[in-house]
mmCIF file of C-alpha atoms in Angstrom:
data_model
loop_
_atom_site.group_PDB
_atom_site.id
_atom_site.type_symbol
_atom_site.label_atom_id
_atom_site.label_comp_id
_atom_site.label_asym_id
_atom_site.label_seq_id
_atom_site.Cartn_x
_atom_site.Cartn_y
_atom_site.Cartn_z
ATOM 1 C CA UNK A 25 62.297 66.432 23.746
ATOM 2 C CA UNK A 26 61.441 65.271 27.575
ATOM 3 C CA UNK A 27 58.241 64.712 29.047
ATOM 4 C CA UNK A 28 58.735 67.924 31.035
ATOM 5 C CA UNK A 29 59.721 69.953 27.754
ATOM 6 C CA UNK A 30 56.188 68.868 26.477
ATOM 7 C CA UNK A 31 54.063 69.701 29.422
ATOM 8 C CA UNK A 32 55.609 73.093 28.894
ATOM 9 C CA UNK A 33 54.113 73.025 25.751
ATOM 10 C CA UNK A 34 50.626 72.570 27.391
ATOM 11 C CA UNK A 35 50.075 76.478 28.326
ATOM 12 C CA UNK A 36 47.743 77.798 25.924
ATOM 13 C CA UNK A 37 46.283 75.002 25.049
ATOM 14 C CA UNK A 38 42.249 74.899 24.575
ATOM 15 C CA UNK A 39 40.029 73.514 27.795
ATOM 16 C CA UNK A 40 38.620 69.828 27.340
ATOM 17 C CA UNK A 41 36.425 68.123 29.204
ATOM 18 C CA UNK A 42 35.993 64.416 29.583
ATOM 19 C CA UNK A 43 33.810 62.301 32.002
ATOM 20 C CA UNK A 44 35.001 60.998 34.982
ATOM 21 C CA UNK A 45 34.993 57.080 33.536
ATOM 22 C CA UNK A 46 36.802 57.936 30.798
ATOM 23 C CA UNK A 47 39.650 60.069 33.513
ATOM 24 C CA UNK A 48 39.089 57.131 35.579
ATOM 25 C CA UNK A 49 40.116 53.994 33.113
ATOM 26 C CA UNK A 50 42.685 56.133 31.384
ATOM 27 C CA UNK A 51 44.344 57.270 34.339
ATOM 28 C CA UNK A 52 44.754 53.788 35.327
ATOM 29 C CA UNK A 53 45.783 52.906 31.714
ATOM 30 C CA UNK A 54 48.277 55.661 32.600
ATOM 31 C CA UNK A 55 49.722 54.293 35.555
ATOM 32 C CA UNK A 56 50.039 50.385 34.261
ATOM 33 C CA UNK A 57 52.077 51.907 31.240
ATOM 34 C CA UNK A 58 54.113 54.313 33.087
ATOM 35 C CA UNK A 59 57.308 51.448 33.586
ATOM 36 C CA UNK A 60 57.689 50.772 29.924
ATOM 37 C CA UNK A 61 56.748 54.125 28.313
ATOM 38 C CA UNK A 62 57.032 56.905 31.308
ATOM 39 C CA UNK A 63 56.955 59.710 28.431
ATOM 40 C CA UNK A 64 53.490 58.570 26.734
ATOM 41 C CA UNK A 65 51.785 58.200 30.709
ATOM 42 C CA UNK A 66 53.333 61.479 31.349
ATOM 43 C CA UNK A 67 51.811 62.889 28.325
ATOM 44 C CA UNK A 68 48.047 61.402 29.105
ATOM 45 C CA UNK A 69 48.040 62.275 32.828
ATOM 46 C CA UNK A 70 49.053 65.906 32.313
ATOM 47 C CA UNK A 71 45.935 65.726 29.365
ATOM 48 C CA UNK A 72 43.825 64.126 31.791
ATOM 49 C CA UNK A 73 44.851 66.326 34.794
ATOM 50 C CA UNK A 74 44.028 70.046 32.824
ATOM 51 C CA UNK A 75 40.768 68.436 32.179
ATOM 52 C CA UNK A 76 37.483 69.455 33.640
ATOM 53 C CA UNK A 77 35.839 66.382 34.828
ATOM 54 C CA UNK A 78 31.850 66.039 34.138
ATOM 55 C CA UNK A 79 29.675 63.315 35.383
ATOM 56 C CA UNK A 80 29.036 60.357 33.269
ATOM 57 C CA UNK A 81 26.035 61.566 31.034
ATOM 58 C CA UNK A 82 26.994 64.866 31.633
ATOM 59 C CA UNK A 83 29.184 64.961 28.302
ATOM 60 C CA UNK A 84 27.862 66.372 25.153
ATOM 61 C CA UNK A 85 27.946 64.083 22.373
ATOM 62 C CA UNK A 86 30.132 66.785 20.566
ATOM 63 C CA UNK A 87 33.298 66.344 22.525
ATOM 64 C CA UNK A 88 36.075 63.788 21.704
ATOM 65 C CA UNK A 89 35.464 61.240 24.427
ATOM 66 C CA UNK A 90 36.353 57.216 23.795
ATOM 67 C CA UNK A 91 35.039 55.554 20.981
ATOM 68 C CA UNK A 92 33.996 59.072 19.704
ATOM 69 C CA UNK A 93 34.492 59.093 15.753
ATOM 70 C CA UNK A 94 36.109 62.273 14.910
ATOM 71 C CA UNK A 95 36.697 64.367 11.626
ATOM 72 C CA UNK A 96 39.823 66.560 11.733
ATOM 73 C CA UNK A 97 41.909 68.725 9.560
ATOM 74 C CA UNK A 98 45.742 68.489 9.907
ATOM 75 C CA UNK A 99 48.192 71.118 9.173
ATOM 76 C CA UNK A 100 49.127 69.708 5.591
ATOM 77 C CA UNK A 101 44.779 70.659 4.732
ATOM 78 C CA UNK A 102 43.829 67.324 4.307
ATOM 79 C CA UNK A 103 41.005 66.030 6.178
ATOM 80 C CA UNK A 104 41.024 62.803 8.250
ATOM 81 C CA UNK A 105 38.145 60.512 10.038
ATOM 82 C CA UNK A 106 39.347 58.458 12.956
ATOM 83 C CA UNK A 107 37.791 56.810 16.219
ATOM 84 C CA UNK A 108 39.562 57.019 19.291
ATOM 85 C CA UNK A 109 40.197 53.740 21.216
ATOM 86 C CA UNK A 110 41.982 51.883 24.114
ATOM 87 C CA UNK A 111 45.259 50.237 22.564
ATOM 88 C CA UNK A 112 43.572 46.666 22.153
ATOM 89 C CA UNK A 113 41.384 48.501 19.556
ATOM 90 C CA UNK A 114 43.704 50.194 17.388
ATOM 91 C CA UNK A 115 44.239 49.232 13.646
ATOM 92 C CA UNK A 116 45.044 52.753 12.068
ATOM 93 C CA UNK A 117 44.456 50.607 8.423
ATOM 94 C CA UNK A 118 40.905 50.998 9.939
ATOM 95 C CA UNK A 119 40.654 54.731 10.927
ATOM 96 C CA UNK A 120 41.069 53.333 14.895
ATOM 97 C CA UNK A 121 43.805 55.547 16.799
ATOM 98 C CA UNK A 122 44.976 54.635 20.335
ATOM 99 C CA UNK A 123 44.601 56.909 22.837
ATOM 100 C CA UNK A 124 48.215 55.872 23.372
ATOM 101 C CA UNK A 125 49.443 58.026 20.558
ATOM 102 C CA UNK A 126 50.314 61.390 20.526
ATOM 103 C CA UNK A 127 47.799 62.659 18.481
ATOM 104 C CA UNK A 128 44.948 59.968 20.571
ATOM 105 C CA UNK A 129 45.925 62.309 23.589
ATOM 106 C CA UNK A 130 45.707 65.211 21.844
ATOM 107 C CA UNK A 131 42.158 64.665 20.882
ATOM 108 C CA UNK A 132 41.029 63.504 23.649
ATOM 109 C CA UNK A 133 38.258 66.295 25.787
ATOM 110 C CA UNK A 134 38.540 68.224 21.945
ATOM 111 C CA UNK A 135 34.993 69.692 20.996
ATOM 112 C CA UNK A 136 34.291 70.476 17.375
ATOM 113 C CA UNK A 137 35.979 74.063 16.277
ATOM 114 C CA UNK A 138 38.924 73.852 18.661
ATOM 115 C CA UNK A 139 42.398 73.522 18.016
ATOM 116 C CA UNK A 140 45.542 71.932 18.904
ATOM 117 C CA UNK A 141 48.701 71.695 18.468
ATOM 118 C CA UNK A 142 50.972 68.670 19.035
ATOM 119 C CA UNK A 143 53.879 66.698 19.400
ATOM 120 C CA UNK A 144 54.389 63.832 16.820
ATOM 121 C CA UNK A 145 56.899 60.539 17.964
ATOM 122 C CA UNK A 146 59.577 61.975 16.043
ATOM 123 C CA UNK A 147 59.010 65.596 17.978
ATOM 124 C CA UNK A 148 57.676 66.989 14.859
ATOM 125 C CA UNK A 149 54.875 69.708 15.728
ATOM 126 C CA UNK A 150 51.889 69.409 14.622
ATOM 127 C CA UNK A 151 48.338 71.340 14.352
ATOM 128 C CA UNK A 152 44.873 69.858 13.911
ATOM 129 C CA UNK A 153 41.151 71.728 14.141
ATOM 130 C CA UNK A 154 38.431 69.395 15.025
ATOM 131 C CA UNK A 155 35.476 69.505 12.703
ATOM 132 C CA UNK A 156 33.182 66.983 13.593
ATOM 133 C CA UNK A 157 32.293 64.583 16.827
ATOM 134 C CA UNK A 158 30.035 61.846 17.157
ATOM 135 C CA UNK A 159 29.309 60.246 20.398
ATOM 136 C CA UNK A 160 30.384 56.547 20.374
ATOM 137 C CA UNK A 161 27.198 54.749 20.194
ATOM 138 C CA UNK A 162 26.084 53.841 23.811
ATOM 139 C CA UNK A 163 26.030 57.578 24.045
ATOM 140 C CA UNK A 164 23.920 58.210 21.183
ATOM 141 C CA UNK A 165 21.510 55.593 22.212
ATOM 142 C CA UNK A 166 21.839 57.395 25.798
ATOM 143 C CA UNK A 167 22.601 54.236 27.755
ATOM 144 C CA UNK A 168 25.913 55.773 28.978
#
């Protein structure tokens, strides 16, 4: 499927909302990935474009932001618990999804209740329902 066949995909999707340092270093994560892997930029920047854009601080601790630790239930019923990190971070063996992936993006601006569905790496579709956020912890301290 092609990067423009996915963003079709996009229309109905549920609002998100992410802080505008978290659009900022991802958009830029974006653009220095774009050469190597033009589908998985496309993917974020279309994400991070449908956004609405809060001030820093401005972000409930209940939506998926980065670092957020996130409980979700996929469309097989089971339930998983992942944080969402830059690529450096990632070690899925520890629950620690890039935002890289396809279903990091998908998460990403994601308050608890809402829905999703999504495109896997093998263009399987998937479906997930957020059921819990927490705020990475600089947030819940409130020194973000």
């Amino acid at each position: 499927m092609s990067a423009k066949q996915k963003v079709g995909l996009h229309q109905g999707k549920p609002n998100i909302v992410i802080c505008h340092t978290d659009r900022e270093r991802l958009t830029k994560l974006a653009e220095a990935i774009s050469d190597r892997s033009p589908d998985i930029a496309e993917e974020l920047l279309v994400e991070l474009d449908r956004a609405k854009v809060v001030k820093d601080g401005g972000l409930p601790g209940n939506i998926v932001r980065m670092g957020s630790s996130v409980k979700y239930r996929s469309d097989d019923g089971q339930e998983r618990h992942v944080s969402l990190v830059y690529p450096g971070e990632a070690d899925i063996s520890l629950g620690k999804i890039s935002i890289l992936t396809p279903i990091g993006t998908a998460l990403i601006g994601l308050s608890a209740g809402q829905s999703i569905d999504w495109i896997a790496r093998d263009e399987r579709s998937h479906h997930l329902t957020v059921i819990t956020v927490e705020a990475p912890d600089p947030v819940r301290k409130g020194e973000a």
